[in-house]
Coordinates of C-alpha atoms in Angstrom, one line a residue:
M1 CA -52.4 -139.2 -92.9
K2 CA -48.9 -138.9 -91.1
V3 CA -46.8 -136.0 -91.3
T4 CA -43.9 -135.2 -89.3
I5 CA -42.8 -131.3 -88.9
F6 CA -38.9 -130.2 -87.9
G7 CA -39.2 -127.3 -85.2
T8 CA -41.2 -126.9 -82.3
G9 CA -40.7 -123.1 -82.0
Y10 CA -44.2 -121.1 -82.2
V11 CA -45.5 -122.7 -85.8
G12 CA -43.9 -126.0 -85.3
L13 CA -45.9 -126.4 -82.2
V14 CA -49.1 -124.7 -83.4
T15 CA -49.0 -126.6 -86.3
G16 CA -47.8 -129.9 -85.0
A17 CA -50.9 -129.8 -81.5
C18 CA -53.4 -128.2 -84.7
L19 CA -53.2 -131.4 -87.8
A20 CA -52.9 -133.9 -84.7
E21 CA -56.0 -132.4 -83.0
V22 CA -57.9 -133.3 -86.5
G23 CA -57.2 -136.8 -86.2
H24 CA -53.2 -136.6 -88.0
Q25 CA -50.4 -138.8 -86.8
V26 CA -47.6 -136.0 -85.8
V27 CA -44.3 -136.4 -85.0
C28 CA -42.6 -133.4 -84.0
V29 CA -38.3 -133.2 -84.3
D30 CA -36.1 -130.8 -81.9
I31 CA -32.1 -131.6 -81.5
D32 CA -32.9 -129.8 -78.3
Q33 CA -33.3 -133.4 -76.0
T34 CA -33.9 -131.5 -73.1
K35 CA -37.4 -129.1 -74.6
I36 CA -38.3 -132.2 -76.2
D37 CA -38.5 -134.0 -72.2
Q38 CA -39.9 -130.5 -71.0
I39 CA -42.5 -131.1 -73.4
Q40 CA -43.3 -134.3 -72.8
S41 CA -43.8 -133.7 -69.9
G42 CA -46.4 -130.9 -70.0
Q43 CA -44.3 -127.9 -69.9
I44 CA -44.5 -126.0 -73.1
P45 CA -41.9 -123.3 -74.5
I46 CA -44.0 -120.5 -75.5
Y47 CA -47.1 -119.3 -73.9
E48 CA -49.9 -119.2 -76.7
P49 CA -54.1 -119.1 -75.5
G50 CA -55.4 -123.3 -76.0
L51 CA -52.1 -124.6 -77.2
E52 CA -50.8 -126.3 -73.9
S53 CA -54.6 -128.4 -73.4
L54 CA -54.3 -129.2 -76.9
V55 CA -50.5 -130.4 -77.3
L56 CA -51.3 -132.6 -73.6
E57 CA -54.1 -134.4 -75.1
N58 CA -53.6 -135.3 -78.4
L59 CA -50.4 -136.7 -76.4
E60 CA -52.4 -138.5 -74.2
A61 CA -54.1 -139.7 -76.9
G62 CA -51.0 -140.9 -78.7
N63 CA -52.0 -138.1 -82.3
L64 CA -48.9 -136.4 -81.2
S65 CA -45.4 -137.5 -80.3
F66 CA -41.9 -135.7 -80.0
T67 CA -38.6 -136.4 -80.3
T68 CA -35.2 -136.0 -82.0
D69 CA -34.8 -138.8 -83.8
A70 CA -34.6 -136.8 -87.6
E71 CA -33.9 -139.9 -89.4
A72 CA -36.5 -142.9 -87.4
A73 CA -39.3 -139.4 -88.3
V74 CA -38.4 -139.3 -91.8
E75 CA -39.0 -142.6 -92.4
A76 CA -42.7 -142.2 -90.1
S77 CA -44.5 -139.9 -92.9
R78 CA -44.9 -139.1 -96.5
V79 CA -45.3 -134.8 -95.9
I80 CA -42.2 -133.6 -93.7
M81 CA -43.0 -130.1 -93.3
I82 CA -40.2 -127.7 -92.7
A83 CA -41.1 -124.9 -89.4
V84 CA -37.3 -123.9 -88.3
G85 CA -36.5 -120.1 -87.1
T86 CA -35.0 -118.0 -90.0
P87 CA -33.7 -115.6 -88.2
P88 CA -32.5 -112.1 -89.2
N89 CA -28.7 -111.7 -90.3
E90 CA -26.7 -108.3 -89.4
D91 CA -27.8 -106.7 -92.7
G92 CA -32.1 -108.0 -92.5
S93 CA -31.8 -110.7 -94.6
A94 CA -33.5 -113.8 -93.5
D95 CA -30.8 -116.8 -92.2
L96 CA -31.8 -120.0 -94.0
Q97 CA -28.8 -122.7 -92.6
H98 CA -31.0 -124.5 -90.0
V99 CA -34.1 -124.5 -92.8
L100 CA -31.0 -125.9 -95.6
A101 CA -29.5 -128.1 -92.7
V102 CA -32.9 -129.7 -92.2
A103 CA -33.7 -130.3 -96.0
K104 CA -30.5 -132.1 -96.1
T105 CA -31.6 -134.1 -93.2
V106 CA -34.0 -135.2 -94.7
A107 CA -32.3 -136.2 -98.0
G108 CA -29.6 -138.1 -96.0
A109 CA -32.7 -140.1 -94.1
M110 CA -35.1 -140.5 -96.8
N111 CA -36.1 -143.9 -98.8
N112 CA -39.3 -143.3 -100.5
E113 CA -40.8 -140.5 -102.1
K114 CA -41.5 -137.5 -100.1
I115 CA -43.2 -134.5 -99.8
I116 CA -41.5 -131.4 -98.2
V117 CA -43.2 -128.4 -97.1
M118 CA -41.9 -124.8 -96.7
K119 CA -44.0 -123.8 -93.4
S120 CA -41.6 -121.5 -92.4
T121 CA -41.4 -117.7 -93.5
V122 CA -38.7 -117.6 -96.3
P123 CA -37.6 -115.0 -99.1
V124 CA -38.6 -116.0 -102.5
G125 CA -36.6 -118.8 -103.9
T126 CA -36.1 -120.4 -101.3
A127 CA -37.9 -123.8 -102.1
D128 CA -35.6 -123.5 -105.0
K129 CA -32.5 -123.9 -102.4
V130 CA -34.3 -127.0 -100.5
K131 CA -34.7 -128.8 -103.7
T132 CA -30.8 -127.9 -104.8
A133 CA -30.2 -129.2 -101.6
V134 CA -31.5 -132.3 -101.2
A135 CA -31.0 -133.3 -104.7
A136 CA -27.1 -132.3 -103.6
T137 CA -27.5 -134.6 -100.6
Q138 CA -29.1 -137.4 -102.8
A139 CA -26.1 -137.8 -105.4
E140 CA -23.9 -137.4 -102.4
L141 CA -24.8 -140.3 -101.3
G142 CA -25.8 -142.0 -104.2
K143 CA -29.9 -141.4 -103.3
T144 CA -32.4 -141.4 -106.5
V145 CA -35.3 -141.6 -104.4
A146 CA -38.3 -138.8 -105.8
F147 CA -39.1 -136.1 -103.9
H148 CA -41.8 -132.8 -103.9
V149 CA -41.3 -129.0 -102.9
A150 CA -44.3 -127.4 -101.7
S151 CA -44.2 -124.1 -99.7
N152 CA -47.6 -123.8 -96.9
P153 CA -46.7 -120.2 -95.2
E154 CA -48.8 -120.0 -91.7
F155 CA -50.9 -116.9 -91.2
L156 CA -51.1 -117.7 -87.5
K157 CA -51.3 -114.5 -84.9
E158 CA -50.0 -114.8 -81.6
G159 CA -52.2 -114.4 -78.7
A160 CA -54.9 -116.0 -81.6
A161 CA -52.9 -118.7 -83.0
V162 CA -54.9 -121.6 -82.6
G163 CA -58.0 -120.6 -83.4
D164 CA -56.4 -119.1 -86.5
F165 CA -54.8 -122.5 -87.4
M166 CA -58.3 -124.6 -86.9
K167 CA -60.9 -122.1 -88.7
P168 CA -58.4 -120.6 -90.9
D169 CA -59.2 -117.2 -93.5
R170 CA -57.1 -119.0 -96.0
V171 CA -55.0 -121.9 -96.5
V172 CA -52.4 -120.9 -99.1
I173 CA -50.2 -123.4 -101.0
G174 CA -47.6 -123.0 -103.3
I175 CA -46.5 -126.8 -105.9
E176 CA -44.8 -126.6 -109.3
D177 CA -46.4 -130.5 -110.3
D178 CA -50.0 -131.1 -109.6
E179 CA -49.4 -134.7 -108.8
I180 CA -49.4 -133.6 -105.0
K181 CA -52.0 -131.4 -104.8
G182 CA -54.8 -134.3 -103.7
D183 CA -52.3 -135.3 -100.7
L184 CA -52.3 -131.8 -99.3
L185 CA -55.8 -131.4 -100.4
E186 CA -56.1 -134.1 -98.2
L187 CA -53.8 -132.8 -95.4
Y188 CA -55.8 -129.6 -95.4
Q189 CA -59.5 -131.0 -95.6
P190 CA -60.3 -130.9 -91.7
F191 CA -60.0 -127.3 -92.2
N192 CA -62.4 -126.8 -95.1
R193 CA -65.5 -127.8 -94.7
N194 CA -67.3 -124.6 -94.3
H195 CA -66.0 -123.1 -97.7
E196 CA -62.9 -123.5 -100.3
R197 CA -60.0 -122.2 -98.2
V198 CA -57.0 -124.0 -99.7
I199 CA -55.6 -121.4 -102.6
F200 CA -53.2 -123.0 -104.6
M201 CA -50.4 -120.6 -106.3
D202 CA -46.8 -121.8 -108.0
I203 CA -44.2 -121.8 -105.3
R204 CA -42.7 -117.8 -105.6
S205 CA -46.2 -116.8 -105.3
A206 CA -46.5 -118.2 -102.6
E207 CA -43.2 -117.6 -101.1
L208 CA -44.1 -113.7 -101.8
T209 CA -47.8 -114.0 -100.4
K210 CA -46.6 -114.5 -96.8
Y211 CA -45.0 -110.8 -96.7
A212 CA -46.5 -108.7 -98.8
A213 CA -49.3 -109.9 -96.3
N214 CA -47.3 -109.0 -93.0
C215 CA -45.7 -105.9 -94.9
M216 CA -49.4 -104.6 -95.9
L217 CA -50.3 -105.1 -92.5
A218 CA -47.1 -103.5 -90.9
A219 CA -48.1 -101.0 -93.6
K220 CA -51.7 -100.0 -91.6
I221 CA -49.9 -99.6 -88.3
S222 CA -47.0 -96.8 -89.7
F223 CA -49.7 -94.9 -91.5
M224 CA -51.3 -94.3 -88.6
N225 CA -48.9 -93.8 -86.4
E226 CA -47.9 -91.4 -89.5
M227 CA -51.2 -89.7 -89.3
A228 CA -51.1 -90.1 -85.3
H229 CA -47.6 -87.9 -85.2
L230 CA -49.2 -85.3 -87.9
S231 CA -52.8 -85.1 -85.5
E232 CA -50.2 -83.9 -82.7
Q233 CA -48.7 -81.1 -85.2
L234 CA -52.5 -79.9 -86.4
G235 CA -54.7 -80.3 -82.7
A236 CA -56.4 -83.5 -84.3
D237 CA -57.5 -86.3 -82.2
I238 CA -56.1 -89.7 -84.3
E239 CA -59.2 -91.4 -82.4
M240 CA -61.7 -89.6 -84.1
V241 CA -59.6 -89.5 -87.2
R242 CA -59.4 -93.3 -87.1
Q243 CA -63.5 -94.0 -86.5
G244 CA -63.8 -91.6 -89.5
I245 CA -61.9 -93.4 -91.9
G246 CA -62.3 -96.9 -90.5
S247 CA -66.6 -96.2 -91.6
D248 CA -65.0 -97.2 -95.5
Q249 CA -65.2 -100.5 -96.1
R250 CA -62.3 -99.9 -98.1
I251 CA -60.3 -99.5 -95.2
G252 CA -62.4 -101.4 -92.2
Y253 CA -61.2 -101.0 -88.7
H254 CA -58.4 -104.1 -88.1
F255 CA -54.9 -102.5 -87.9
I256 CA -55.2 -99.2 -88.3
Y257 CA -55.1 -98.5 -84.3
P258 CA -52.0 -96.0 -83.5
G259 CA -49.5 -96.9 -80.9
C260 CA -45.7 -97.2 -79.9
G261 CA -44.6 -99.1 -82.4
Y262 CA -45.3 -102.7 -83.4
G263 CA -42.8 -105.5 -82.6
G264 CA -42.8 -109.4 -81.8
S265 CA -41.3 -111.9 -84.5
C266 CA -43.3 -111.4 -87.7
F267 CA -43.7 -107.8 -89.3
P268 CA -40.2 -106.5 -87.8
K269 CA -38.2 -109.4 -89.4
D270 CA -40.5 -110.0 -92.7
V271 CA -40.3 -106.2 -93.4
Q272 CA -36.8 -106.3 -93.2
A273 CA -36.7 -109.3 -95.2
L274 CA -38.4 -108.2 -98.5
I275 CA -36.3 -105.1 -98.2
R276 CA -33.3 -106.7 -98.3
T277 CA -35.1 -109.3 -100.8
A278 CA -35.5 -106.5 -102.9
D279 CA -31.8 -105.0 -102.9
Q280 CA -31.3 -108.1 -104.2
A281 CA -33.7 -108.3 -107.1
G282 CA -32.6 -104.2 -107.7
H283 CA -35.3 -102.7 -106.9
D284 CA -35.9 -99.9 -105.0
S285 CA -38.5 -100.2 -101.8
P286 CA -38.6 -97.1 -100.5
L287 CA -42.2 -97.5 -99.3
L288 CA -40.9 -100.3 -97.4
R289 CA -38.1 -98.6 -96.1
S290 CA -40.4 -96.0 -94.8
I291 CA -42.2 -98.6 -92.6
E292 CA -39.7 -99.3 -90.8
A293 CA -38.6 -96.0 -90.5
V294 CA -41.7 -95.1 -88.7
N295 CA -41.9 -98.1 -86.8
N296 CA -38.5 -97.0 -85.2
R297 CA -39.1 -93.7 -84.8
Q298 CA -42.8 -94.5 -83.0
K299 CA -40.8 -96.4 -81.0
T300 CA -39.3 -93.8 -78.8
R301 CA -42.5 -91.5 -78.5
L302 CA -42.9 -92.5 -75.0
F303 CA -40.0 -91.9 -73.9
D304 CA -39.7 -87.5 -76.0
Y305 CA -43.6 -87.7 -73.7
I306 CA -41.6 -88.6 -70.7
Q307 CA -39.0 -85.7 -71.3
D308 CA -41.4 -83.5 -72.9
Y309 CA -42.9 -83.3 -68.7
F310 CA -40.2 -84.1 -66.6
G311 CA -37.4 -82.2 -68.8
S312 CA -34.6 -83.7 -69.7
D313 CA -33.0 -85.1 -66.6
V314 CA -34.9 -88.5 -65.4
K315 CA -31.9 -89.7 -63.9
G316 CA -33.2 -91.3 -59.6
K317 CA -36.7 -91.8 -61.0
T318 CA -38.9 -94.6 -61.3
F319 CA -41.4 -95.5 -63.6
A320 CA -44.0 -97.6 -63.3
L321 CA -44.7 -100.0 -67.0
W322 CA -47.8 -101.8 -67.5
G323 CA -46.8 -104.6 -70.3
L324 CA -43.7 -105.6 -71.1
A325 CA -45.1 -108.5 -74.1
F326 CA -44.9 -106.5 -77.9
K327 CA -48.8 -107.4 -77.7
P328 CA -51.4 -109.5 -75.2
K329 CA -51.5 -112.7 -74.8
T330 CA -48.4 -113.7 -75.4
D331 CA -45.2 -113.7 -74.0
D332 CA -43.1 -112.5 -76.9
M333 CA -40.8 -109.9 -76.2
R334 CA -38.8 -109.3 -79.7
E335 CA -38.5 -106.7 -81.0
A336 CA -41.2 -105.3 -77.9
P337 CA -42.0 -101.4 -77.5
S338 CA -41.3 -101.8 -73.2
R339 CA -37.6 -102.8 -74.5
V340 CA -36.5 -99.7 -76.3
L341 CA -38.4 -98.1 -73.5
M342 CA -36.6 -99.1 -70.4
E343 CA -33.2 -99.4 -72.4
A344 CA -33.9 -95.7 -73.1
L345 CA -34.9 -94.8 -69.5
W346 CA -32.0 -97.1 -67.6
A347 CA -29.0 -95.3 -69.9
A348 CA -30.8 -91.7 -68.7
G349 CA -30.6 -93.2 -65.2
A350 CA -33.9 -94.1 -64.5
K351 CA -35.3 -97.3 -62.7
V352 CA -38.3 -99.1 -63.6
Q353 CA -41.0 -101.5 -62.0
A354 CA -43.2 -103.6 -64.6
F355 CA -45.5 -105.8 -64.5
D356 CA -47.2 -108.7 -67.1
P357 CA -49.5 -110.8 -66.9
E358 CA -47.7 -113.5 -69.2
A359 CA -43.7 -112.0 -70.0
M360 CA -42.1 -111.3 -66.3
N361 CA -39.8 -114.6 -66.8
E362 CA -39.2 -114.0 -70.5
T363 CA -38.0 -110.5 -69.0
Q364 CA -36.1 -111.7 -66.2
R365 CA -34.2 -114.2 -68.6
I366 CA -33.0 -111.2 -71.5
Y367 CA -32.6 -108.8 -68.5
G368 CA -31.2 -110.7 -65.6
H369 CA -31.2 -109.3 -62.0
Q370 CA -30.3 -105.3 -62.4
D371 CA -30.6 -102.6 -59.9
D372 CA -32.5 -100.4 -62.1
L373 CA -35.3 -103.5 -62.8
L374 CA -38.1 -104.3 -60.4
L375 CA -40.3 -107.0 -61.6
V376 CA -43.8 -107.3 -59.5
G377 CA -46.7 -109.9 -59.6
T378 CA -49.8 -107.0 -60.0
K379 CA -50.1 -103.4 -61.9
E380 CA -51.4 -102.1 -58.6
A381 CA -47.2 -103.0 -56.8
A382 CA -45.9 -101.3 -59.9
L383 CA -47.4 -98.1 -58.7
R384 CA -46.3 -97.8 -55.3
N385 CA -43.4 -95.2 -55.0
A386 CA -43.5 -94.8 -59.3
D387 CA -43.0 -90.9 -60.4
A388 CA -45.4 -92.0 -63.0
L389 CA -47.3 -94.9 -65.0
V390 CA -46.3 -95.9 -68.4
I391 CA -48.3 -98.3 -70.4
C392 CA -46.6 -100.5 -73.4
T393 CA -49.0 -103.5 -74.1
E394 CA -53.1 -103.7 -74.2
W395 CA -53.2 -106.3 -72.0
R396 CA -57.4 -106.8 -71.0
N397 CA -56.9 -106.0 -67.1
F398 CA -55.3 -102.8 -67.6
R399 CA -58.8 -101.0 -69.3
A400 CA -60.8 -100.1 -65.8
P401 CA -58.1 -99.6 -62.9
D402 CA -58.8 -97.8 -60.2
F403 CA -57.5 -94.4 -60.4
D404 CA -57.5 -93.0 -57.6
E405 CA -55.4 -96.1 -56.5
I406 CA -52.9 -94.7 -58.9
K407 CA -52.9 -91.4 -58.5
Q408 CA -52.4 -91.7 -55.1
A409 CA -49.7 -93.9 -55.0
L410 CA -47.5 -92.3 -58.3
S411 CA -45.6 -89.4 -57.2
K412 CA -47.0 -87.0 -60.0
P413 CA -50.3 -87.9 -61.3
V414 CA -49.0 -88.3 -64.6
I415 CA -49.8 -91.3 -67.6
F416 CA -47.7 -91.9 -70.3
D417 CA -50.0 -94.5 -72.4
G418 CA -48.6 -95.8 -75.4
R419 CA -51.5 -97.7 -76.6
N420 CA -54.8 -95.3 -76.0
L421 CA -56.5 -97.2 -73.3
F422 CA -58.5 -93.6 -71.6
E423 CA -60.6 -91.0 -73.0
P424 CA -58.1 -88.1 -72.9
D425 CA -61.0 -85.7 -71.8
R426 CA -61.9 -87.8 -68.5
M427 CA -58.2 -88.3 -67.1
E428 CA -57.8 -84.5 -67.6
A429 CA -61.4 -84.5 -64.9
K430 CA -59.7 -87.2 -63.2
G431 CA -56.4 -84.7 -62.5
F432 CA -54.1 -86.7 -64.3
S433 CA -51.4 -85.7 -66.9
Y434 CA -52.4 -88.0 -69.7
Y435 CA -50.3 -88.6 -72.5
A436 CA -51.7 -90.0 -75.2
I437 CA -50.3 -91.2 -79.0
G438 CA -52.1 -88.8 -81.4
R439 CA -55.0 -87.7 -79.1
G440 CA -53.6 -84.6 -77.8
K441 CA -51.0 -84.0 -74.6
S442 CA -50.6 -82.6 -72.0
V443 CA -48.4 -79.4 -71.8
Q444 CA -47.5 -79.8 -67.8
Q445 CA -44.5 -80.1 -66.8
A446 CA -43.3 -81.5 -63.7
G447 CA -43.4 -78.7 -61.0

């Protein structure tokens, strides 16, 4: 099939590369000529395992192309996917200006029947707005070209997006008429061979499914962080609690790891957007508000632990920070807990020496050059002359460090672990003051 995708960000690029990989002819459109030139020259703008090779191989094979020529791209394909960003407005609602701008562009360029597929994460009712925008633009231009609108939300995990697309748990498609079912089944047939993964439903249900899924996962994380805080107050160990409840198949082990809060481009934005959607529908949503409130509070926990140990004054101290990205296998720092921690430390007069396997350039882009931030090339280099170690991201190569080296490098043998990588008893035996989330923390202060 011939497919045009508007947007070469995370969703658009992964979707385009994976559709091309199975043989579809894909054209990706972006308004940024510099970005298009970089991709065509082999410079992929995001880090995602397996994506770079997929893009380059399909560029070379001719299945995947990139352009700024929207009119030609629309003309080339029957299926048009919209995968542009929907950043939050100041009130947390999703900003649809880019989505609706693409809808108008498609309407102006199309000369034959099209299927317009919403891939962006959008509030319930957006497909109706897209349909209205297309029809209105056609009316202004004196056109009467047939078109269909569908919702096909993505369920990609950053760090595993290529695998998620190639072997999906489900493919949710919202349609309002059965006429386009065959086209969309054909589009996803290569990913549907083992068993039926395509779930058809009405458009509004498909739009809500995306938000409901992310908010459910965010709820599990916030619940465990609430239990971790309670464990500290009651003298329980949240790791034991996690194992105890995870063994119940109705709960399971996925997404019940406590930590220093969730971040990224999806959970924070989608929880806020669903709260705003509920508000607009006249429905109070105390559970959703609590999910967000608990997460915001959790992002301050590491700084609280630091103040517990050093006292309220950390001015002049230097902290080694392992992990900047909001999760492993990505360079994404949107809403990352590391940012909340670093900004709190800087406000208190402390310095940060940081390392992340992938997010160093992104950190530099966000914060630029400043005297209280030193980005270093290895996790060991971050330790030099630091007063303490803080861990914000559970990268695999942080899990088995040389503890003797850590102890020798730090002025104080203290670790603030936002991802519970180590066993408290083992750390105590090695002479560390060890602060983990919900696992009982040392009460010894720096002397």
